[in-house]
Amino acid sequence: MGIIDKNLEGCHVGLLELFYDFIFVSAILEVAAVVSQGYLSNPNIYIYHFLVCLSIFQVWLYMTIYINRYGKSRWYEMLFIGIHGVAALYMSNTASADWSRSLPSHSTMMTLMLGSIVALYFIKSIESGIDKEEKTLAQHIALSIVWAFMLQLFVTLSFGRIPFAWSLILAYVAVLGGVIFPAFSKTSNTWGTVINFSHLVERFELITLIAFGEATVFIGEFFVLGEFILGPPLIFILFVSMFVWYVIQIHVLCEHHRHARALVLMYTHFAAIIALSLLIGTLSLVYEDRCTSIQFFDVVCGTQVIFYGAMLLNCRYYREGVKLSCGDCTGMAVSFFLGIYIYLLTGRTHLSVLMGAIITALGCLAVFIHKLQSNHVILED
């Protein structure tokens, strides 16, 4: 949970970081287009979408932690940030559910991005003017990342020379291991005293804001001039309701001035944004009439469970005196099952799926608006 320190100074996100975040969220949503390349009945669509999004998040997290700890907008830092952005766009634009086509470019770009991060930490470890403890920490972090870099480099250089299945397994290990490794590495125990929690929260808030903004732009094509269709306004209401609930949960209820490892914050945001991107990709299938109402229902239910469930885990960061109660969870669960009932009651169409999802989103929002009113004295302090 961490130690609350309201006197702790935070640093604000810079414009370069904001631009970097925009590129990476755009890359994740571009990968969501892979969903529209095939049918949802193909499990490879889900697996590919999940792993590529995790790959992008892996390198984004490594760079974000570096900037959070050491970033000073030096010329070489800006250079490596630029390399990251270009590589992420290349990786997203060559995305394909056919791993035999996409794996070479995926591993090459991952090698480039991971290598640049290792280089940044190595430069920090030999930099003059910082104490020995900081140098040692930078060396440990570089070593904790270099194994994933070496695996991706091996996959890149050996592709076509070893069985494809082995290349794929090694790429999976590099991605999945690279994402979960910070939770078990030696350096993770020092995060509470090194990471600027308020800065990290602001970064995650911004990528979530960008994701919702991109989603809104995406559904703009559904609004046709001179033609009113009920679906697009319902989708807009759905995204707005989910976003306002997110703002209450993370920006208002959570205490940003604290010392904490922030692992829960990181992983829950990974899950939430991946769920959002999958929902956006599925909406394109609905728009092209290539998704049945049952498939749409499954995806909407799954993404809402992941989004709300993941974000609720951040209750560990609530302000003093604010707790997630059984009544809150019960109210959200009732909203969810009421949404399912609306779907079953109104004909099981695509429109009924949206209506049920909105009932769930508005119900969850109402629960947390009531929570705000109940804790207004604490929150004002």
mmCIF file of C-alpha atoms in Angstrom:
data_model
loop_
_atom_site.group_PDB
_atom_site.id
_atom_site.type_symbol
_atom_site.label_atom_id
_atom_site.label_comp_id
_atom_site.label_asym_id
_atom_site.label_seq_id
_atom_site.Cartn_x
_atom_site.Cartn_y
_atom_site.Cartn_z
ATOM 1 C CA MET A 1 0.000 0.000 0.000
ATOM 2 C CA GLY A 2 2.864 2.365 0.695
ATOM 3 C CA ILE A 3 3.342 5.281 3.084
ATOM 4 C CA ILE A 4 1.280 8.434 2.543
ATOM 5 C CA ASP A 5 3.324 11.629 2.571
ATOM 6 C CA LYS A 6 1.276 14.689 1.665
ATOM 7 C CA ASN A 7 4.423 16.835 1.777
ATOM 8 C CA LEU A 8 6.057 14.712 -0.913
ATOM 9 C CA GLU A 9 6.896 16.802 -3.951
ATOM 10 C CA GLY A 10 5.815 15.468 -7.315
ATOM 11 C CA CYS A 11 7.044 16.304 -10.782
ATOM 12 C CA HIS A 12 4.687 16.985 -13.643
ATOM 13 C CA VAL A 13 4.670 15.136 -16.938
ATOM 14 C CA GLY A 14 6.572 16.994 -19.640
ATOM 15 C CA LEU A 15 5.417 17.621 -23.193
ATOM 16 C CA LEU A 16 7.941 15.137 -24.595
ATOM 17 C CA GLU A 17 6.563 12.430 -22.305
ATOM 18 C CA LEU A 18 3.026 13.311 -23.391
ATOM 19 C CA PHE A 19 4.035 12.995 -27.052
ATOM 20 C CA TYR A 20 5.740 9.671 -26.284
ATOM 21 C CA ASP A 21 2.589 8.391 -24.543
ATOM 22 C CA PHE A 22 0.428 9.445 -27.487
ATOM 23 C CA ILE A 23 2.586 7.437 -29.906
ATOM 24 C CA PHE A 24 2.433 4.305 -27.787
ATOM 25 C CA VAL A 25 -1.322 4.449 -27.188
ATOM 26 C CA SER A 26 -1.811 4.983 -30.928
ATOM 27 C CA ALA A 27 0.345 1.910 -31.563
ATOM 28 C CA ILE A 28 -1.748 -0.180 -29.153
ATOM 29 C CA LEU A 29 -4.981 0.912 -30.799
ATOM 30 C CA GLU A 30 -3.465 0.218 -34.210
ATOM 31 C CA VAL A 31 -2.814 -3.330 -33.058
ATOM 32 C CA ALA A 32 -6.519 -3.492 -32.170
ATOM 33 C CA ALA A 33 -7.160 -3.346 -35.915
ATOM 34 C CA VAL A 34 -5.793 -6.904 -36.035
ATOM 35 C CA VAL A 35 -9.050 -7.953 -34.416
ATOM 36 C CA SER A 36 -10.911 -6.657 -37.467
ATOM 37 C CA GLN A 37 -8.695 -8.775 -39.762
ATOM 38 C CA GLY A 38 -10.304 -12.000 -38.571
ATOM 39 C CA TYR A 39 -13.296 -13.343 -36.779
ATOM 40 C CA LEU A 40 -13.591 -13.412 -33.012
ATOM 41 C CA SER A 41 -14.052 -17.176 -33.092
ATOM 42 C CA ASN A 42 -10.334 -17.494 -33.906
ATOM 43 C CA PRO A 43 -8.457 -17.702 -30.561
ATOM 44 C CA ASN A 44 -5.211 -16.631 -32.254
ATOM 45 C CA ILE A 45 -6.739 -13.153 -32.585
ATOM 46 C CA TYR A 46 -6.973 -12.802 -28.813
ATOM 47 C CA ILE A 47 -3.523 -14.280 -28.161
ATOM 48 C CA TYR A 48 -1.814 -12.088 -30.733
ATOM 49 C CA HIS A 49 -3.604 -8.959 -29.597
ATOM 50 C CA PHE A 50 -2.706 -9.632 -25.958
ATOM 51 C CA LEU A 51 0.967 -10.390 -26.549
ATOM 52 C CA VAL A 52 1.673 -7.492 -28.905
ATOM 53 C CA CYS A 53 -0.025 -5.067 -26.519
ATOM 54 C CA LEU A 54 2.079 -6.495 -23.692
ATOM 55 C CA SER A 55 5.206 -6.026 -25.817
ATOM 56 C CA ILE A 56 4.409 -2.360 -26.329
ATOM 57 C CA PHE A 57 3.600 -1.922 -22.653
ATOM 58 C CA GLN A 58 6.822 -3.690 -21.660
ATOM 59 C CA VAL A 59 9.086 -1.186 -23.410
ATOM 60 C CA TRP A 60 6.824 1.741 -22.471
ATOM 61 C CA LEU A 61 7.084 0.750 -18.805
ATOM 62 C CA TYR A 62 10.871 0.381 -18.901
ATOM 63 C CA MET A 63 11.295 3.806 -20.497
ATOM 64 C CA THR A 64 8.725 5.401 -18.185
ATOM 65 C CA ILE A 65 10.499 4.072 -15.087
ATOM 66 C CA TYR A 66 13.806 5.407 -16.414
ATOM 67 C CA ILE A 67 12.329 8.865 -16.995
ATOM 68 C CA ASN A 68 10.631 8.744 -13.598
ATOM 69 C CA ARG A 69 13.930 8.000 -11.855
ATOM 70 C CA TYR A 70 16.580 9.730 -13.922
ATOM 71 C CA GLY A 71 15.019 11.711 -16.782
ATOM 72 C CA LYS A 72 16.579 15.148 -17.349
ATOM 73 C CA SER A 73 15.672 15.739 -21.029
ATOM 74 C CA ARG A 74 19.258 15.171 -22.124
ATOM 75 C CA TRP A 75 19.920 14.928 -25.862
ATOM 76 C CA TYR A 76 20.598 11.177 -25.791
ATOM 77 C CA GLU A 77 17.431 10.542 -23.767
ATOM 78 C CA MET A 78 15.359 12.395 -26.356
ATOM 79 C CA LEU A 79 17.127 10.431 -29.101
ATOM 80 C CA PHE A 80 16.242 7.084 -27.527
ATOM 81 C CA ILE A 81 12.658 8.212 -26.891
ATOM 82 C CA GLY A 82 12.413 9.047 -30.604
ATOM 83 C CA ILE A 83 13.805 5.613 -31.509
ATOM 84 C CA HIS A 84 11.180 4.017 -29.278
ATOM 85 C CA GLY A 85 8.354 5.916 -30.919
ATOM 86 C CA VAL A 86 9.445 5.031 -34.453
ATOM 87 C CA ALA A 87 9.974 1.369 -33.553
ATOM 88 C CA ALA A 88 6.547 1.142 -31.880
ATOM 89 C CA LEU A 89 4.864 2.540 -34.987
ATOM 90 C CA TYR A 90 6.743 0.111 -37.236
ATOM 91 C CA MET A 91 5.751 -2.808 -35.007
ATOM 92 C CA SER A 92 2.073 -1.803 -34.943
ATOM 93 C CA ASN A 93 1.910 -1.170 -38.700
ATOM 94 C CA THR A 94 3.308 -4.618 -39.500
ATOM 95 C CA ALA A 95 0.885 -6.307 -37.096
ATOM 96 C CA SER A 96 -0.760 -9.470 -38.326
ATOM 97 C CA ALA A 97 -2.452 -12.398 -36.618
ATOM 98 C CA ASP A 98 -0.172 -14.594 -38.751
ATOM 99 C CA TRP A 99 2.909 -14.861 -36.522
ATOM 100 C CA SER A 100 5.048 -16.223 -39.365
ATOM 101 C CA ARG A 101 4.688 -12.841 -41.086
ATOM 102 C CA SER A 102 4.826 -10.519 -38.095
ATOM 103 C CA LEU A 103 7.351 -12.190 -35.774
ATOM 104 C CA PRO A 104 10.537 -11.051 -37.602
ATOM 105 C CA SER A 105 9.579 -7.366 -37.566
ATOM 106 C CA HIS A 106 8.184 -7.687 -34.029
ATOM 107 C CA SER A 107 11.420 -9.161 -32.646
ATOM 108 C CA THR A 108 13.593 -6.684 -34.559
ATOM 109 C CA MET A 109 11.722 -3.682 -33.160
ATOM 110 C CA MET A 110 11.680 -5.165 -29.648
ATOM 111 C CA THR A 111 15.441 -5.723 -29.874
ATOM 112 C CA LEU A 112 15.944 -2.109 -30.895
ATOM 113 C CA MET A 113 13.764 -0.715 -28.102
ATOM 114 C CA LEU A 114 15.084 -2.975 -25.335
ATOM 115 C CA GLY A 115 18.654 -2.304 -26.460
ATOM 116 C CA SER A 116 18.125 1.434 -26.205
ATOM 117 C CA ILE A 117 16.789 1.088 -22.655
ATOM 118 C CA VAL A 118 19.738 -1.065 -21.593
ATOM 119 C CA ALA A 119 22.022 1.585 -23.117
ATOM 120 C CA LEU A 120 20.313 4.350 -21.125
ATOM 121 C CA TYR A 121 20.756 2.527 -17.825
ATOM 122 C CA PHE A 122 24.360 1.670 -18.720
ATOM 123 C CA ILE A 123 25.104 5.347 -19.427
ATOM 124 C CA LYS A 124 23.565 6.228 -16.076
ATOM 125 C CA SER A 125 25.701 3.624 -14.304
ATOM 126 C CA ILE A 126 28.953 5.220 -15.550
ATOM 127 C CA GLU A 127 27.811 8.820 -15.332
ATOM 128 C CA SER A 128 29.848 11.107 -13.123
ATOM 129 C CA GLY A 129 28.225 13.234 -10.459
ATOM 130 C CA ILE A 130 25.875 10.618 -8.978
ATOM 131 C CA ASP A 131 26.494 8.536 -5.866
ATOM 132 C CA LYS A 132 27.623 4.919 -5.832
ATOM 133 C CA GLU A 133 24.231 3.607 -4.691
ATOM 134 C CA GLU A 134 22.479 5.174 -7.700
ATOM 135 C CA LYS A 135 25.082 3.727 -10.071
ATOM 136 C CA THR A 136 24.686 0.267 -8.557
ATOM 137 C CA LEU A 137 20.905 0.480 -8.869
ATOM 138 C CA ALA A 138 21.191 1.478 -12.553
ATOM 139 C CA GLN A 139 23.522 -1.481 -13.179
ATOM 140 C CA HIS A 140 21.093 -3.913 -11.512
ATOM 141 C CA ILE A 141 18.163 -2.612 -13.560
ATOM 142 C CA ALA A 142 20.172 -2.871 -16.799
ATOM 143 C CA LEU A 143 21.072 -6.473 -15.969
ATOM 144 C CA SER A 144 17.428 -7.269 -15.168
ATOM 145 C CA ILE A 145 16.429 -6.084 -18.662
ATOM 146 C CA VAL A 146 19.347 -7.376 -20.730
ATOM 147 C CA TRP A 147 18.127 -10.999 -20.700
ATOM 148 C CA ALA A 148 14.916 -10.024 -22.542
ATOM 149 C CA PHE A 149 17.033 -8.016 -24.994
ATOM 150 C CA MET A 150 19.293 -11.018 -25.626
ATOM 151 C CA LEU A 151 16.314 -13.321 -26.214
ATOM 152 C CA GLN A 152 14.735 -10.937 -28.726
ATOM 153 C CA LEU A 153 18.100 -10.458 -30.443
ATOM 154 C CA PHE A 154 18.511 -14.234 -30.713
ATOM 155 C CA VAL A 155 15.017 -14.589 -32.208
ATOM 156 C CA THR A 156 15.805 -11.832 -34.723
ATOM 157 C CA LEU A 157 19.155 -13.303 -35.839
ATOM 158 C CA SER A 158 18.062 -16.944 -35.820
ATOM 159 C CA PHE A 159 14.678 -16.558 -37.531
ATOM 160 C CA GLY A 160 14.456 -19.072 -40.369
ATOM 161 C CA ARG A 161 17.473 -20.986 -39.038
ATOM 162 C CA ILE A 162 15.691 -22.675 -36.135
ATOM 163 C CA PRO A 163 12.167 -24.172 -36.043
ATOM 164 C CA PHE A 164 9.519 -21.470 -36.088
ATOM 165 C CA ALA A 165 7.873 -22.891 -32.957
ATOM 166 C CA TRP A 166 11.088 -22.298 -30.992
ATOM 167 C CA SER A 167 11.323 -18.721 -32.198
ATOM 168 C CA LEU A 168 7.737 -18.140 -31.157
ATOM 169 C CA ILE A 169 8.241 -19.678 -27.704
ATOM 170 C CA LEU A 170 11.347 -17.573 -27.068
ATOM 171 C CA ALA A 171 9.489 -14.431 -28.126
ATOM 172 C CA TYR A 172 6.633 -15.318 -25.739
ATOM 173 C CA VAL A 173 9.091 -15.862 -22.878
ATOM 174 C CA ALA A 174 10.828 -12.545 -23.560
ATOM 175 C CA VAL A 175 7.543 -10.626 -23.546
ATOM 176 C CA LEU A 176 5.742 -12.324 -20.662
ATOM 177 C CA GLY A 177 8.857 -12.591 -18.548
ATOM 178 C CA GLY A 178 9.790 -8.988 -19.244
ATOM 179 C CA VAL A 179 6.392 -7.768 -18.069
ATOM 180 C CA ILE A 180 6.216 -9.731 -14.809
ATOM 181 C CA PHE A 181 9.938 -9.660 -13.958
ATOM 182 C CA PRO A 182 9.847 -6.239 -12.189
ATOM 183 C CA ALA A 183 7.519 -7.724 -9.585
ATOM 184 C CA PHE A 184 10.084 -10.348 -8.567
ATOM 185 C CA SER A 185 13.438 -8.694 -9.231
ATOM 186 C CA LYS A 186 15.739 -7.484 -6.458
ATOM 187 C CA THR A 187 15.375 -3.908 -7.630
ATOM 188 C CA SER A 188 11.606 -3.992 -7.089
ATOM 189 C CA ASN A 189 12.132 -3.699 -3.320
ATOM 190 C CA THR A 190 13.729 -0.265 -3.766
ATOM 191 C CA TRP A 191 10.938 1.183 -5.910
ATOM 192 C CA GLY A 192 9.080 2.639 -2.957
ATOM 193 C CA THR A 193 11.947 5.021 -2.199
ATOM 194 C CA VAL A 194 13.044 5.753 -5.760
ATOM 195 C CA ILE A 195 9.880 5.993 -7.844
ATOM 196 C CA ASN A 196 7.982 9.260 -7.843
ATOM 197 C CA PHE A 197 4.495 7.834 -7.361
ATOM 198 C CA SER A 198 2.578 11.008 -8.236
ATOM 199 C CA HIS A 199 4.478 11.346 -11.518
ATOM 200 C CA LEU A 200 3.787 7.703 -12.371
ATOM 201 C CA VAL A 201 0.067 8.078 -11.605
ATOM 202 C CA GLU A 202 -0.058 11.117 -13.876
ATOM 203 C CA ARG A 203 1.585 9.139 -16.699
ATOM 204 C CA PHE A 204 -0.968 6.344 -16.378
ATOM 205 C CA GLU A 205 -3.830 8.834 -16.200
ATOM 206 C CA LEU A 206 -2.587 10.441 -19.396
ATOM 207 C CA ILE A 207 -2.273 7.211 -21.383
ATOM 208 C CA THR A 208 -5.775 6.253 -20.241
ATOM 209 C CA LEU A 209 -7.082 9.680 -21.228
ATOM 210 C CA ILE A 210 -5.410 9.333 -24.636
ATOM 211 C CA ALA A 211 -6.906 5.840 -25.040
ATOM 212 C CA PHE A 212 -10.423 7.119 -24.349
ATOM 213 C CA GLY A 213 -9.807 10.107 -26.618
ATOM 214 C CA GLU A 214 -8.646 7.842 -29.443
ATOM 215 C CA ALA A 215 -11.706 5.661 -28.879
ATOM 216 C CA THR A 216 -13.950 8.705 -29.237
ATOM 217 C CA VAL A 217 -12.210 9.692 -32.468
ATOM 218 C CA PHE A 218 -12.547 6.118 -33.694
ATOM 219 C CA ILE A 219 -16.321 6.042 -33.230
ATOM 220 C CA GLY A 220 -16.618 9.375 -35.062
ATOM 221 C CA GLU A 221 -16.832 7.472 -38.356
ATOM 222 C CA PHE A 222 -20.072 5.870 -37.118
ATOM 223 C CA PHE A 223 -21.806 9.273 -37.080
ATOM 224 C CA VAL A 224 -23.153 9.834 -40.589
ATOM 225 C CA LEU A 225 -24.313 13.307 -41.631
ATOM 226 C CA GLY A 226 -28.028 13.413 -42.330
ATOM 227 C CA GLU A 227 -28.601 9.962 -40.884
ATOM 228 C CA PHE A 228 -29.445 9.232 -37.253
ATOM 229 C CA ILE A 229 -28.577 5.798 -35.922
ATOM 230 C CA LEU A 230 -29.017 5.004 -32.237
ATOM 231 C CA GLY A 231 -25.840 2.916 -31.964
ATOM 232 C CA PRO A 232 -23.152 5.670 -32.191
ATOM 233 C CA PRO A 233 -24.662 7.889 -29.441
ATOM 234 C CA LEU A 234 -24.938 4.835 -27.188
ATOM 235 C CA ILE A 235 -21.273 3.974 -27.791
ATOM 236 C CA PHE A 236 -20.326 7.565 -26.969
ATOM 237 C CA ILE A 237 -22.332 7.464 -23.718
ATOM 238 C CA LEU A 238 -20.674 4.152 -22.828
ATOM 239 C CA PHE A 239 -17.133 5.490 -23.211
ATOM 240 C CA VAL A 240 -17.913 8.748 -21.398
ATOM 241 C CA SER A 241 -19.463 6.868 -18.458
ATOM 242 C CA MET A 242 -16.476 4.543 -18.182
ATOM 243 C CA PHE A 243 -14.037 7.444 -18.370
ATOM 244 C CA VAL A 244 -15.783 9.524 -15.691
ATOM 245 C CA TRP A 245 -15.844 6.457 -13.413
ATOM 246 C CA TYR A 246 -12.099 6.016 -14.037
ATOM 247 C CA VAL A 247 -11.402 9.663 -13.140
ATOM 248 C CA ILE A 248 -13.266 9.290 -9.842
ATOM 249 C CA GLN A 249 -11.478 6.036 -9.017
ATOM 250 C CA ILE A 250 -7.891 7.047 -9.843
ATOM 251 C CA HIS A 251 -7.711 10.842 -9.868
ATOM 252 C CA VAL A 252 -10.087 11.696 -7.025
ATOM 253 C CA LEU A 253 -10.175 8.774 -4.588
ATOM 254 C CA CYS A 254 -6.524 7.731 -4.748
ATOM 255 C CA GLU A 255 -3.823 9.499 -2.742
ATOM 256 C CA HIS A 256 -1.035 10.415 -5.163
ATOM 257 C CA HIS A 257 1.459 11.705 -2.595
ATOM 258 C CA ARG A 258 2.859 8.490 -1.212
ATOM 259 C CA HIS A 259 5.834 6.145 -1.266
ATOM 260 C CA ALA A 260 4.806 2.899 -2.961
ATOM 261 C CA ARG A 261 6.106 0.312 -5.401
ATOM 262 C CA ALA A 262 3.153 0.996 -7.747
ATOM 263 C CA LEU A 263 3.138 -2.519 -9.205
ATOM 264 C CA VAL A 264 -0.642 -2.846 -8.840
ATOM 265 C CA LEU A 265 -1.089 0.536 -10.528
ATOM 266 C CA MET A 266 1.048 -0.603 -13.463
ATOM 267 C CA TYR A 267 -0.442 -4.010 -14.118
ATOM 268 C CA THR A 268 -4.055 -2.947 -13.651
ATOM 269 C CA HIS A 269 -3.636 -0.154 -16.204
ATOM 270 C CA PHE A 270 -2.078 -2.640 -18.629
ATOM 271 C CA ALA A 271 -5.171 -4.832 -18.322
ATOM 272 C CA ALA A 272 -7.624 -1.928 -18.588
ATOM 273 C CA ILE A 273 -6.110 -0.420 -21.739
ATOM 274 C CA ILE A 274 -5.751 -3.808 -23.442
ATOM 275 C CA ALA A 275 -9.448 -4.409 -22.692
ATOM 276 C CA LEU A 276 -10.355 -1.014 -24.142
ATOM 277 C CA SER A 277 -8.366 -1.662 -27.305
ATOM 278 C CA LEU A 278 -10.068 -5.045 -27.755
ATOM 279 C CA LEU A 279 -13.470 -3.389 -27.367
ATOM 280 C CA ILE A 280 -12.573 -0.798 -30.007
ATOM 281 C CA GLY A 281 -11.396 -3.485 -32.420
ATOM 282 C CA THR A 282 -14.613 -5.421 -31.890
ATOM 283 C CA LEU A 283 -16.719 -2.330 -32.575
ATOM 284 C CA SER A 284 -15.156 -2.107 -36.021
ATOM 285 C CA LEU A 285 -16.315 -5.679 -36.673
ATOM 286 C CA VAL A 286 -19.838 -4.758 -35.548
ATOM 287 C CA TYR A 287 -19.790 -1.720 -37.836
ATOM 288 C CA GLU A 288 -18.794 -3.955 -40.776
ATOM 289 C CA ASP A 289 -21.466 -6.515 -39.796
ATOM 290 C CA ARG A 290 -18.856 -9.250 -39.222
ATOM 291 C CA CYS A 291 -19.656 -9.925 -35.569
ATOM 292 C CA THR A 292 -22.696 -11.687 -34.181
ATOM 293 C CA SER A 293 -24.562 -10.241 -31.217
ATOM 294 C CA ILE A 294 -23.422 -13.183 -29.073
ATOM 295 C CA GLN A 295 -19.755 -12.553 -29.911
ATOM 296 C CA PHE A 296 -20.248 -8.852 -29.255
ATOM 297 C CA PHE A 297 -21.931 -9.630 -25.943
ATOM 298 C CA ASP A 298 -19.041 -11.892 -24.881
ATOM 299 C CA VAL A 299 -16.426 -9.242 -25.686
ATOM 300 C CA VAL A 300 -18.347 -6.389 -24.021
ATOM 301 C CA CYS A 301 -18.936 -8.430 -20.838
ATOM 302 C CA GLY A 302 -15.322 -9.571 -20.758
ATOM 303 C CA THR A 303 -13.847 -6.109 -21.316
ATOM 304 C CA GLN A 304 -16.102 -4.512 -18.707
ATOM 305 C CA VAL A 305 -15.202 -7.150 -16.118
ATOM 306 C CA ILE A 306 -11.489 -6.645 -16.845
ATOM 307 C CA PHE A 307 -11.676 -2.842 -16.902
ATOM 308 C CA TYR A 308 -13.706 -2.360 -13.726
ATOM 309 C CA GLY A 309 -12.151 -5.303 -11.894
ATOM 310 C CA ALA A 310 -8.599 -4.170 -12.635
ATOM 311 C CA MET A 311 -9.247 -0.564 -11.650
ATOM 312 C CA LEU A 312 -10.934 -1.595 -8.384
ATOM 313 C CA LEU A 313 -7.684 -3.237 -7.292
ATOM 314 C CA ASN A 314 -6.259 0.271 -6.989
ATOM 315 C CA CYS A 315 -8.364 0.735 -3.855
ATOM 316 C CA ARG A 316 -5.117 0.032 -1.968
ATOM 317 C CA TYR A 317 -4.066 3.575 -2.936
ATOM 318 C CA TYR A 318 -7.205 5.302 -1.604
ATOM 319 C CA ARG A 319 -6.883 8.330 0.631
ATOM 320 C CA GLU A 320 -6.892 7.843 4.389
ATOM 321 C CA GLY A 321 -10.408 7.193 5.644
ATOM 322 C CA VAL A 322 -11.720 6.069 2.241
ATOM 323 C CA LYS A 323 -12.328 2.355 1.736
ATOM 324 C CA LEU A 324 -13.899 0.154 -0.904
ATOM 325 C CA SER A 325 -16.957 -1.238 0.864
ATOM 326 C CA CYS A 326 -18.992 -4.374 0.310
ATOM 327 C CA GLY A 327 -21.873 -2.070 -0.650
ATOM 328 C CA ASP A 328 -19.769 -0.578 -3.462
ATOM 329 C CA CYS A 329 -18.918 -4.000 -4.851
ATOM 330 C CA THR A 330 -22.502 -5.191 -4.489
ATOM 331 C CA GLY A 331 -23.843 -2.133 -6.303
ATOM 332 C CA MET A 332 -21.430 -2.663 -9.194
ATOM 333 C CA ALA A 333 -22.254 -6.373 -9.376
ATOM 334 C CA VAL A 334 -25.987 -5.597 -9.457
ATOM 335 C CA SER A 335 -25.361 -3.104 -12.272
ATOM 336 C CA PHE A 336 -23.450 -5.727 -14.234
ATOM 337 C CA PHE A 337 -26.111 -8.406 -13.926
ATOM 338 C CA LEU A 338 -28.841 -5.869 -14.654
ATOM 339 C CA GLY A 339 -27.014 -5.063 -17.891
ATOM 340 C CA ILE A 340 -26.996 -8.750 -18.790
ATOM 341 C CA TYR A 341 -30.714 -8.962 -18.003
ATOM 342 C CA ILE A 342 -31.409 -5.972 -20.295
ATOM 343 C CA TYR A 343 -29.565 -7.770 -23.088
ATOM 344 C CA LEU A 344 -31.568 -10.966 -22.608
ATOM 345 C CA LEU A 345 -34.840 -9.054 -22.273
ATOM 346 C CA THR A 346 -34.527 -6.823 -25.344
ATOM 347 C CA GLY A 347 -34.019 -9.300 -28.135
ATOM 348 C CA ARG A 348 -30.302 -10.159 -27.925
ATOM 349 C CA THR A 349 -29.298 -7.757 -30.699
ATOM 350 C CA HIS A 350 -26.201 -5.578 -31.084
ATOM 351 C CA LEU A 351 -28.231 -2.633 -29.841
ATOM 352 C CA SER A 352 -29.360 -4.531 -26.752
ATOM 353 C CA VAL A 353 -25.715 -5.344 -25.978
ATOM 354 C CA LEU A 354 -24.927 -1.619 -25.986
ATOM 355 C CA MET A 355 -27.960 -0.828 -23.846
ATOM 356 C CA GLY A 356 -26.921 -3.445 -21.294
ATOM 357 C CA ALA A 357 -23.333 -2.158 -21.270
ATOM 358 C CA ILE A 358 -24.565 1.395 -20.656
ATOM 359 C CA ILE A 359 -26.762 0.222 -17.768
ATOM 360 C CA THR A 360 -23.660 -1.390 -16.243
ATOM 361 C CA ALA A 361 -21.482 1.694 -16.810
ATOM 362 C CA LEU A 362 -24.063 4.154 -15.491
ATOM 363 C CA GLY A 363 -24.793 1.923 -12.486
ATOM 364 C CA CYS A 364 -21.098 1.721 -11.576
ATOM 365 C CA LEU A 365 -20.790 5.485 -12.043
ATOM 366 C CA ALA A 366 -23.790 6.101 -9.761
ATOM 367 C CA VAL A 367 -22.226 3.909 -7.057
ATOM 368 C CA PHE A 368 -19.023 5.940 -7.089
ATOM 369 C CA ILE A 369 -20.770 9.308 -7.261
ATOM 370 C CA HIS A 370 -22.556 8.246 -4.074
ATOM 371 C CA LYS A 371 -19.163 7.240 -2.645
ATOM 372 C CA LEU A 372 -17.836 10.728 -3.427
ATOM 373 C CA GLN A 373 -20.768 12.349 -1.633
ATOM 374 C CA SER A 374 -20.304 10.055 1.379
ATOM 375 C CA ASN A 375 -16.624 10.957 1.692
ATOM 376 C CA HIS A 376 -16.754 14.634 0.705
ATOM 377 C CA VAL A 377 -15.278 15.816 4.036
ATOM 378 C CA ILE A 378 -12.271 13.499 3.742
ATOM 379 C CA LEU A 379 -11.722 14.326 0.083
ATOM 380 C CA GLU A 380 -11.882 18.067 0.700
ATOM 381 C CA ASP A 381 -9.048 17.709 3.208
#
